[in-house]
Structure formats: structure tokens, C-alpha cells
């Protein structure tokens, strides 16, 4: 798996020093990432979709078709402990609790304990609705390290319209201050479409958040979930080049931005997988194919299978599901649209897509 080595940014050095002090066991795992990458192993963040319950109905929701009642086996707290054990044995170090909206989960504290904060760097996604000062201090106290907060405009009207709930913008801004006050690491996750990427609003958005000492993680618009078939929102290569230039001026980054001194390109499987409520392992939150089910086989075997698919085991210099229309048309529109999700990987990636 080719990777380009690079220098650590100053902020990364500071965060590593903090991690070494607070979670030395996790730090030691991360320090082995370079060796694991050279050996062709995944260093995936587990994006854990523990439950799809949510208090908002966002315009772009990527998990819309996963929501609703199902008779499938779903994660219990005991299953989470086993996921943690297997991931730890593989040397994985970072788990993101997501949904849905994690802060509505009644067993959130049990979930964090089952993951085990001593063994993992734990991030929680949130829309901020329930994150006030007291909740932020509580999250810090039970071992959550980082908040990834969704915010999609400086305009309350635009954000509330996008998230389809009045007051969500005000609560998100309150949540930023609450997280900072509690000593939680925090980044803002924001959806960037073709229509937004070069706007003045987006530049003002970056300047405002960076002024508060908060970095911005860009999620490029994807034609899945509630936006299935919406190709007008997709960025192109020149837009992505524009964002790379913005990275020189602002604390803004994408999943393609080098981190930990490594440039892995597309991070699907290499640096991230999504674990669904029902145990399926997907290459990323937006490529809705299952490379295996955790309830049926070991996580290690599933990850190795994913790394043998050429799109994920080899270096790819773009976001396949956000920009590469050839990939989207062939693998997503033709092989995933209209089928029960997630589609088994053998139906999406035949032998011709496997690494010998």
C-alpha cells in the first residue's frame, strides 16, 4: 500500500504530546502506524454507527436508508466489548461513536465504557443539540476525547433549514463553547457542495471558526442517502485543488489531507471503516457495500479482505464517492442504487477489482 511520508504539523505534535501524557497505551499503538502501513495493514478509525436514532432530519442524511425497524441482529454492549477487544488486538487506536445522534442514546455512558477509553482515542459525533456545559464536562469525565460537531453555515436560517430544525444553529454554537470549556478536543464537520465550495460564506465560515481556535473538517457532498441521485452537488478536481490551497491559509482539512506524517490518499479501509448497527463493515460511511459482517467472522479477516480490493488497498488520489463520476456510475449507481443496504461486496467488486 503506497504512502508518502511527510512532516508532522505543529498541531499534530502538540496533540501527540497530550495523548502520550493522558493515554500512553493509545499513544504507543499510534507510534506503530508507520510500520503497519509499510506492512500493508489497515490503521483504520472505526466509525461506529451504534444506532440510527436521531433528533434531526438533515437534508443530506447518509444513513436514511439504514433507519427504521429491522429484525437483523444488532450490537449489544457485550458485542461492543468484543469489537473493542478485536480492534485492540489489531493495533487500532481510534473509534468514532456516531449514529444517528449519539447524545440521544440512553446507554451512551455504557457504550463508552465498553469501548474502553484506556485502549482507544474516542470521538463522538454530534449535532450539538444536547451538548451544554454540564454534558460536555460529563463526556470528558467518562473518557471521551473529542467532539466532531456538525455545522453547515454561519447563517442560522440556512443551517436550520439544512438540518430541518429551528434552533439547531444556536445550539451548535453553544456546543462549541461548551466543548472548549470542558477541555474536549473539538473539530467542526461541515458539508461542502459544488455550490458552497468557492463561496464567500465558506471563507467567512473558516475565518470565524479558526478565530475560536477550532479546525474545520470538510465532508464533500456525496450522492447517497437523502442525496441519492443528486449529482449537482458534487465537487470536481479543480474544486478539490482549491480546497488544498485553502489548507495553506486556514486550519481546514479533508479525509485526503495527510496526517500522522502519512499521505494515504483515499482512506477507505486503509484509514477508516464504518461499522453498521447490524455488524456490517463498510469501506467508508458513503460506499454502502459490506466487506463482511462482524457477527459472522473476525474483524481482522474482514479488514484483510477489504485491503485486497484495489480501490482500497492501493493509493487513490481522490474521493471516489464524491468526485470520481466513473466510479460513482459503475459501482454505486449500477450496483448499489435500488438494492437493500449494504450490498455484499462480491456484487459490487468482482474478481477483476481484487489485488492478486
CSV table of C-alpha atoms in Angstrom, one decimal:
chain,number,residue,atom,x,y,z
A,1,UNK,CA,0.0,0.0,0.0
A,2,UNK,CA,2.0,3.1,-1.2
A,3,UNK,CA,2.1,6.0,1.2
A,4,UNK,CA,4.1,9.2,1.0
A,5,UNK,CA,5.9,10.2,4.2
A,6,UNK,CA,5.6,13.8,5.4
A,7,UNK,CA,6.4,16.0,8.4
A,8,UNK,CA,4.1,16.3,11.3
A,9,UNK,CA,2.2,19.6,11.6
A,10,UNK,CA,2.8,21.6,14.8
A,11,UNK,CA,-0.8,20.9,16.0
A,12,UNK,CA,-0.3,17.2,15.5
A,13,UNK,CA,2.9,17.3,17.5
A,14,UNK,CA,1.0,19.0,20.4
A,15,UNK,CA,-1.8,16.5,20.2
A,16,UNK,CA,0.6,13.6,20.3
A,17,UNK,CA,2.3,15.0,23.4
A,18,UNK,CA,-1.1,15.4,25.1
A,19,UNK,CA,-2.0,11.8,24.1
A,20,UNK,CA,1.3,10.5,25.4
A,21,UNK,CA,0.5,12.1,28.8
A,22,UNK,CA,-3.1,11.1,29.0
A,23,UNK,CA,-3.4,7.8,27.2
A,24,UNK,CA,0.1,6.3,26.9
A,25,UNK,CA,-1.2,2.9,25.7
A,26,UNK,CA,-3.1,4.5,22.8
A,27,UNK,CA,-0.1,6.6,22.0
A,28,UNK,CA,2.1,3.5,21.7
A,29,UNK,CA,-0.3,2.0,19.2
A,30,UNK,CA,-0.3,5.1,17.1
A,31,UNK,CA,3.5,5.2,17.1
A,32,UNK,CA,3.4,1.8,15.3
A,33,UNK,CA,1.2,3.1,12.5
A,34,UNK,CA,4.1,3.8,10.1
A,35,UNK,CA,5.3,0.2,10.4
A,36,UNK,CA,1.8,-1.2,9.9
A,37,UNK,CA,1.2,0.9,6.8
A,38,UNK,CA,4.6,-0.4,5.3
A,39,UNK,CA,3.3,-3.9,6.0
A,40,UNK,CA,0.2,-3.3,4.0
A,41,UNK,CA,-2.1,-3.3,7.1
A,42,UNK,CA,-5.0,-1.0,7.9
A,43,UNK,CA,-4.8,1.6,10.6
A,44,UNK,CA,-8.5,2.3,10.4
A,45,UNK,CA,-10.5,4.5,12.5
A,46,UNK,CA,-13.7,2.6,13.4
A,47,UNK,CA,-16.7,4.9,12.5
A,48,UNK,CA,-19.2,3.0,14.7
A,49,UNK,CA,-22.8,3.5,13.7
A,50,UNK,CA,-24.1,2.1,17.0
A,51,UNK,CA,-27.7,3.3,16.5
A,52,UNK,CA,-29.5,5.3,13.8
A,53,UNK,CA,-31.9,7.1,16.2
A,54,UNK,CA,-31.7,10.9,15.6
A,55,UNK,CA,-33.4,14.1,16.8
A,56,UNK,CA,-32.9,15.9,13.4
A,57,UNK,CA,-33.9,15.1,9.8
A,58,UNK,CA,-31.0,16.6,7.9
A,59,UNK,CA,-31.3,17.3,4.2
A,60,UNK,CA,-28.2,15.2,3.2
A,61,UNK,CA,-28.5,12.3,5.7
A,62,UNK,CA,-26.3,9.5,4.5
A,63,UNK,CA,-27.9,6.8,6.6
A,64,UNK,CA,-31.5,7.5,5.8
A,65,UNK,CA,-32.0,4.0,4.2
A,66,UNK,CA,-30.5,2.3,7.3
A,67,UNK,CA,-33.1,3.9,9.6
A,68,UNK,CA,-36.3,2.2,10.6
A,69,UNK,CA,-37.1,-1.1,12.3
A,70,UNK,CA,-35.2,-4.2,11.4
A,71,UNK,CA,-35.2,-7.8,12.5
A,72,UNK,CA,-31.4,-8.1,12.0
A,73,UNK,CA,-29.1,-8.8,14.9
A,74,UNK,CA,-27.7,-5.5,16.2
A,75,UNK,CA,-25.0,-4.5,18.6
A,76,UNK,CA,-25.3,-5.1,22.3
A,77,UNK,CA,-22.9,-3.7,24.9
A,78,UNK,CA,-21.3,-7.2,25.1
A,79,UNK,CA,-20.8,-7.1,21.4
A,80,UNK,CA,-19.1,-3.7,21.7
A,81,UNK,CA,-16.7,-5.1,24.2
A,82,UNK,CA,-15.8,-7.8,21.7
A,83,UNK,CA,-15.4,-5.3,18.9
A,84,UNK,CA,-13.0,-3.3,21.2
A,85,UNK,CA,-11.0,-6.4,22.0
A,86,UNK,CA,-10.5,-7.5,18.4
A,87,UNK,CA,-9.7,-3.9,17.3
A,88,UNK,CA,-7.2,-3.5,20.1
A,89,UNK,CA,-5.5,-6.8,19.1
A,90,UNK,CA,-5.1,-5.4,15.6
A,91,UNK,CA,-3.4,-2.3,17.0
A,92,UNK,CA,-6.3,0.0,16.0
A,93,UNK,CA,-6.4,3.1,18.3
A,94,UNK,CA,-9.4,5.4,17.3
A,95,UNK,CA,-13.1,4.9,17.4
A,96,UNK,CA,-15.8,7.4,16.5
A,97,UNK,CA,-19.2,6.9,18.0
A,98,UNK,CA,-21.8,8.0,15.6
A,99,UNK,CA,-25.4,7.3,14.5
A,100,UNK,CA,-27.9,8.9,14.2
A,101,UNK,CA,-27.2,11.3,17.1
A,102,UNK,CA,-25.1,9.7,19.8
A,103,UNK,CA,-26.1,12.0,22.6
A,104,UNK,CA,-29.7,10.7,22.4
A,105,UNK,CA,-28.5,7.1,23.1
A,106,UNK,CA,-29.8,6.1,26.6
A,107,UNK,CA,-26.8,3.8,27.1
A,108,UNK,CA,-24.1,6.2,25.8
A,109,UNK,CA,-22.1,6.0,29.0
A,110,UNK,CA,-22.1,2.2,28.9
A,111,UNK,CA,-21.1,2.3,25.3
A,112,UNK,CA,-18.0,4.5,26.1
A,113,UNK,CA,-17.1,2.2,28.9
A,114,UNK,CA,-17.4,-0.9,26.6
A,115,UNK,CA,-15.1,0.7,24.0
A,116,UNK,CA,-12.7,1.3,26.9
A,117,UNK,CA,-11.1,4.8,27.0
A,118,UNK,CA,-7.8,3.4,28.2
A,119,UNK,CA,-7.4,1.5,25.0
A,120,UNK,CA,-8.9,3.9,22.4
A,121,UNK,CA,-9.0,7.6,21.5
A,122,UNK,CA,-12.7,8.2,21.5
A,123,UNK,CA,-14.5,10.7,19.4
A,124,UNK,CA,-18.3,11.4,19.4
A,125,UNK,CA,-20.1,12.9,16.5
A,126,UNK,CA,-23.0,15.2,17.5
A,127,UNK,CA,-25.3,17.9,16.0
A,128,UNK,CA,-24.8,19.8,19.3
A,129,UNK,CA,-28.5,19.9,20.3
A,130,UNK,CA,-27.9,18.2,23.6
A,131,UNK,CA,-24.3,19.4,24.3
A,132,UNK,CA,-24.3,22.0,27.0
A,133,UNK,CA,-21.7,22.8,29.6
A,134,UNK,CA,-22.7,20.1,32.1
A,135,UNK,CA,-22.9,17.4,29.3
A,136,UNK,CA,-19.5,18.4,27.9
A,137,UNK,CA,-17.9,18.1,31.3
A,138,UNK,CA,-19.6,14.7,31.8
A,139,UNK,CA,-18.3,13.5,28.4
A,140,UNK,CA,-14.8,14.5,29.3
A,141,UNK,CA,-15.1,12.8,32.7
A,142,UNK,CA,-16.2,9.4,31.3
A,143,UNK,CA,-13.3,9.3,28.7
A,144,UNK,CA,-14.5,10.9,25.5
A,145,UNK,CA,-11.5,12.8,24.0
A,146,UNK,CA,-13.0,14.7,21.1
A,147,UNK,CA,-16.2,16.1,19.7
A,148,UNK,CA,-16.9,16.2,15.9
A,149,UNK,CA,-19.7,18.8,15.7
A,150,UNK,CA,-21.8,19.4,12.6
A,151,UNK,CA,-22.2,23.0,11.5
A,152,UNK,CA,-23.1,23.9,7.9
A,153,UNK,CA,-23.4,27.7,7.8
A,154,UNK,CA,-22.8,30.9,9.7
A,155,UNK,CA,-26.4,31.7,8.9
A,156,UNK,CA,-28.8,30.4,11.4
A,157,UNK,CA,-31.6,30.3,8.8
A,158,UNK,CA,-29.5,28.3,6.3
A,159,UNK,CA,-28.2,25.9,8.9
A,160,UNK,CA,-31.6,25.3,10.5
A,161,UNK,CA,-33.1,24.8,7.1
A,162,UNK,CA,-30.4,22.2,6.1
A,163,UNK,CA,-30.8,20.4,9.5
A,164,UNK,CA,-34.6,20.8,9.4
A,165,UNK,CA,-34.9,22.0,13.0
A,166,UNK,CA,-35.2,25.6,14.1
A,167,UNK,CA,-32.7,26.5,16.8
A,168,UNK,CA,-30.2,23.9,15.8
A,169,UNK,CA,-27.7,26.6,14.8
A,170,UNK,CA,-27.9,28.3,18.1
A,171,UNK,CA,-27.4,25.0,20.0
A,172,UNK,CA,-24.4,24.1,17.8
A,173,UNK,CA,-22.7,27.4,18.6
A,174,UNK,CA,-23.4,26.8,22.3
A,175,UNK,CA,-21.9,23.3,22.0
A,176,UNK,CA,-18.7,24.6,20.6
A,177,UNK,CA,-18.1,26.8,23.6
A,178,UNK,CA,-19.2,24.0,26.0
A,179,UNK,CA,-16.7,21.6,24.5
A,180,UNK,CA,-13.9,24.1,24.6
A,181,UNK,CA,-14.8,25.0,28.2
A,182,UNK,CA,-14.7,21.3,29.2
A,183,UNK,CA,-11.3,20.7,27.7
A,184,UNK,CA,-12.5,18.4,25.0
A,185,UNK,CA,-10.8,18.5,21.6
A,186,UNK,CA,-13.3,19.7,19.0
A,187,UNK,CA,-13.4,20.0,15.2
A,188,UNK,CA,-16.3,21.2,13.1
A,189,UNK,CA,-17.6,18.9,10.4
A,190,UNK,CA,-19.2,20.8,7.6
A,191,UNK,CA,-20.8,19.6,4.3
A,192,UNK,CA,-19.3,21.3,1.2
A,193,UNK,CA,-21.1,21.1,-2.1
A,194,UNK,CA,-20.3,22.4,-5.5
A,195,UNK,CA,-22.4,25.4,-4.8
A,196,UNK,CA,-20.7,26.2,-1.5
A,197,UNK,CA,-17.0,25.4,-2.0
A,198,UNK,CA,-15.9,28.7,-3.6
A,199,UNK,CA,-18.4,31.0,-1.8
A,200,UNK,CA,-17.5,33.9,0.3
A,201,UNK,CA,-19.7,32.4,3.0
A,202,UNK,CA,-17.4,29.4,3.3
A,203,UNK,CA,-14.3,31.7,3.6
A,204,UNK,CA,-16.1,33.7,6.4
A,205,UNK,CA,-17.1,30.4,8.0
A,206,UNK,CA,-13.5,29.2,8.1
A,207,UNK,CA,-12.2,32.5,9.5
A,208,UNK,CA,-14.9,32.6,12.2
A,209,UNK,CA,-14.2,29.1,13.5
A,210,UNK,CA,-10.4,29.4,13.2
A,211,UNK,CA,-10.8,32.6,15.2
A,212,UNK,CA,-12.3,30.5,18.0
A,213,UNK,CA,-9.3,28.1,17.8
A,214,UNK,CA,-11.4,25.4,16.1
A,215,UNK,CA,-10.4,23.4,13.0
A,216,UNK,CA,-12.8,22.6,10.2
A,217,UNK,CA,-13.2,19.1,8.6
A,218,UNK,CA,-14.8,19.2,5.2
A,219,UNK,CA,-17.2,16.4,4.2
A,220,UNK,CA,-17.6,16.6,0.4
A,221,UNK,CA,-21.2,16.2,-0.7
A,222,UNK,CA,-22.0,12.5,-1.7
A,223,UNK,CA,-24.9,11.2,-3.9
A,224,UNK,CA,-26.1,8.7,-1.3
A,225,UNK,CA,-28.7,8.6,1.4
A,226,UNK,CA,-31.1,11.5,1.2
A,227,UNK,CA,-29.0,12.9,-1.7
A,228,UNK,CA,-29.1,9.7,-3.7
A,229,UNK,CA,-29.0,10.7,-7.4
A,230,UNK,CA,-28.2,14.3,-6.6
A,231,UNK,CA,-25.1,14.8,-8.8
A,232,UNK,CA,-25.4,18.5,-9.0
A,233,UNK,CA,-23.9,18.9,-5.5
A,234,UNK,CA,-20.7,17.0,-6.4
A,235,UNK,CA,-17.3,18.8,-6.5
A,236,UNK,CA,-14.7,18.3,-9.2
A,237,UNK,CA,-10.9,18.0,-9.2
A,238,UNK,CA,-10.4,21.8,-9.6
A,239,UNK,CA,-12.6,22.3,-6.5
A,240,UNK,CA,-10.5,19.9,-4.5
A,241,UNK,CA,-7.4,21.7,-5.7
A,242,UNK,CA,-8.9,24.9,-4.5
A,243,UNK,CA,-9.5,23.4,-1.1
A,244,UNK,CA,-5.9,22.2,-0.9
A,245,UNK,CA,-4.9,25.9,-1.4
A,246,UNK,CA,-7.2,26.9,1.4
A,247,UNK,CA,-5.4,24.4,3.7
A,248,UNK,CA,-2.3,26.7,3.4
A,249,UNK,CA,-4.3,29.6,4.8
A,250,UNK,CA,-6.7,28.1,7.2
A,251,UNK,CA,-7.0,25.2,9.7
A,252,UNK,CA,-9.2,23.2,7.3
A,253,UNK,CA,-8.7,19.7,6.1
A,254,UNK,CA,-10.4,16.8,4.4
A,255,UNK,CA,-10.0,13.0,4.7
A,256,UNK,CA,-7.4,13.3,1.9
A,257,UNK,CA,-5.2,15.6,4.0
A,258,UNK,CA,-2.0,13.8,5.1
A,259,UNK,CA,-2.0,13.1,8.9
A,260,UNK,CA,0.3,11.2,11.3
A,261,UNK,CA,3.0,12.0,8.8
A,262,UNK,CA,1.4,9.8,6.2
A,263,UNK,CA,-0.3,10.6,2.9
A,264,UNK,CA,-2.6,7.7,2.2
A,265,UNK,CA,-4.9,9.3,-0.3
A,266,UNK,CA,-8.4,8.0,-0.1
A,267,UNK,CA,-8.6,6.5,3.4
A,268,UNK,CA,-11.4,3.9,2.8
A,269,UNK,CA,-10.4,0.7,4.6
A,270,UNK,CA,-6.8,1.9,4.9
A,271,UNK,CA,-7.6,4.5,7.5
A,272,UNK,CA,-11.3,4.2,8.1
A,273,UNK,CA,-14.1,1.7,8.0
A,274,UNK,CA,-17.8,2.1,9.0
A,275,UNK,CA,-19.3,-0.5,11.4
A,276,UNK,CA,-23.1,-0.5,11.0
A,277,UNK,CA,-25.6,-1.2,13.8
A,278,UNK,CA,-26.1,-4.6,12.3
A,279,UNK,CA,-22.4,-5.6,12.2
A,280,UNK,CA,-21.6,-5.0,8.5
A,281,UNK,CA,-18.2,-3.4,7.8
A,282,UNK,CA,-18.3,-0.8,5.0
A,283,UNK,CA,-15.3,0.8,3.4
A,284,UNK,CA,-16.4,4.2,4.4
A,285,UNK,CA,-19.7,5.9,5.6
A,286,UNK,CA,-20.8,6.6,2.0
A,287,UNK,CA,-19.8,3.5,0.0
A,288,UNK,CA,-22.7,1.2,1.1
A,289,UNK,CA,-21.2,-2.2,0.4
A,290,UNK,CA,-20.4,-4.8,3.1
A,291,UNK,CA,-16.9,-6.3,3.0
A,292,UNK,CA,-18.0,-8.7,5.8
A,293,UNK,CA,-20.1,-8.9,9.0
A,294,UNK,CA,-18.5,-8.7,12.4
A,295,UNK,CA,-21.1,-11.1,13.9
A,296,UNK,CA,-20.0,-13.8,11.4
A,297,UNK,CA,-16.2,-13.6,11.2
A,298,UNK,CA,-13.2,-11.9,12.8
A,299,UNK,CA,-12.7,-8.2,12.2
A,300,UNK,CA,-9.1,-8.9,11.1
A,301,UNK,CA,-10.3,-11.2,8.3
A,302,UNK,CA,-12.8,-8.6,7.1
A,303,UNK,CA,-10.2,-5.9,7.0
A,304,UNK,CA,-7.8,-8.0,5.1
A,305,UNK,CA,-10.5,-8.8,2.5
A,306,UNK,CA,-11.1,-5.0,2.2
A,307,UNK,CA,-7.4,-4.3,1.6
A,308,UNK,CA,-7.4,-6.8,-1.3
A,309,UNK,CA,-9.9,-4.7,-3.2
A,310,UNK,CA,-7.8,-2.5,-5.5
A,311,UNK,CA,-9.8,0.7,-4.8
A,312,UNK,CA,-9.0,0.5,-1.1
A,313,UNK,CA,-5.7,-1.4,-0.9
A,314,UNK,CA,-3.9,0.8,-3.4
A,315,UNK,CA,-3.2,4.5,-3.4
A,316,UNK,CA,-6.0,6.6,-4.8
A,317,UNK,CA,-5.6,10.4,-5.1
A,318,UNK,CA,-9.3,11.4,-4.9
A,319,UNK,CA,-12.5,10.8,-3.1
A,320,UNK,CA,-14.1,8.1,-5.1
A,321,UNK,CA,-17.6,8.6,-3.9
A,322,UNK,CA,-17.5,12.5,-4.0
A,323,UNK,CA,-15.6,13.3,-7.2
A,324,UNK,CA,-15.0,10.3,-9.4
A,325,UNK,CA,-18.0,10.1,-11.6
A,326,UNK,CA,-16.7,7.0,-13.4
A,327,UNK,CA,-16.5,5.1,-10.1
A,328,UNK,CA,-19.9,6.5,-8.9
A,329,UNK,CA,-21.7,5.5,-12.1
A,330,UNK,CA,-20.1,2.0,-12.4
A,331,UNK,CA,-20.0,0.9,-8.8
A,332,UNK,CA,-22.7,3.0,-7.0
A,333,UNK,CA,-25.4,3.8,-9.5
A,334,UNK,CA,-25.3,0.5,-11.3
A,335,UNK,CA,-24.5,-1.9,-8.4
A,336,UNK,CA,-25.8,-0.3,-5.2
A,337,UNK,CA,-28.7,2.0,-6.0
A,338,UNK,CA,-32.1,0.4,-5.5
A,339,UNK,CA,-30.8,-2.6,-3.5
A,340,UNK,CA,-31.1,-3.5,0.2
A,341,UNK,CA,-28.2,-1.9,2.0
A,342,UNK,CA,-25.4,-2.6,2.5
A,343,UNK,CA,-24.9,-4.6,-0.8
A,344,UNK,CA,-22.4,-7.6,-0.4
A,345,UNK,CA,-19.0,-6.6,-1.8
A,346,UNK,CA,-18.9,-9.6,-4.2
A,347,UNK,CA,-21.9,-8.0,-6.0
A,348,UNK,CA,-20.1,-4.6,-6.2
A,349,UNK,CA,-16.4,-5.5,-6.6
A,350,UNK,CA,-16.0,-8.7,-8.7
A,351,UNK,CA,-12.7,-10.6,-9.1
A,352,UNK,CA,-11.4,-8.0,-11.6
A,353,UNK,CA,-11.3,-5.5,-8.8
A,354,UNK,CA,-9.2,-7.7,-6.5
A,355,UNK,CA,-5.5,-7.4,-5.9
A,356,UNK,CA,-3.8,-10.6,-6.9
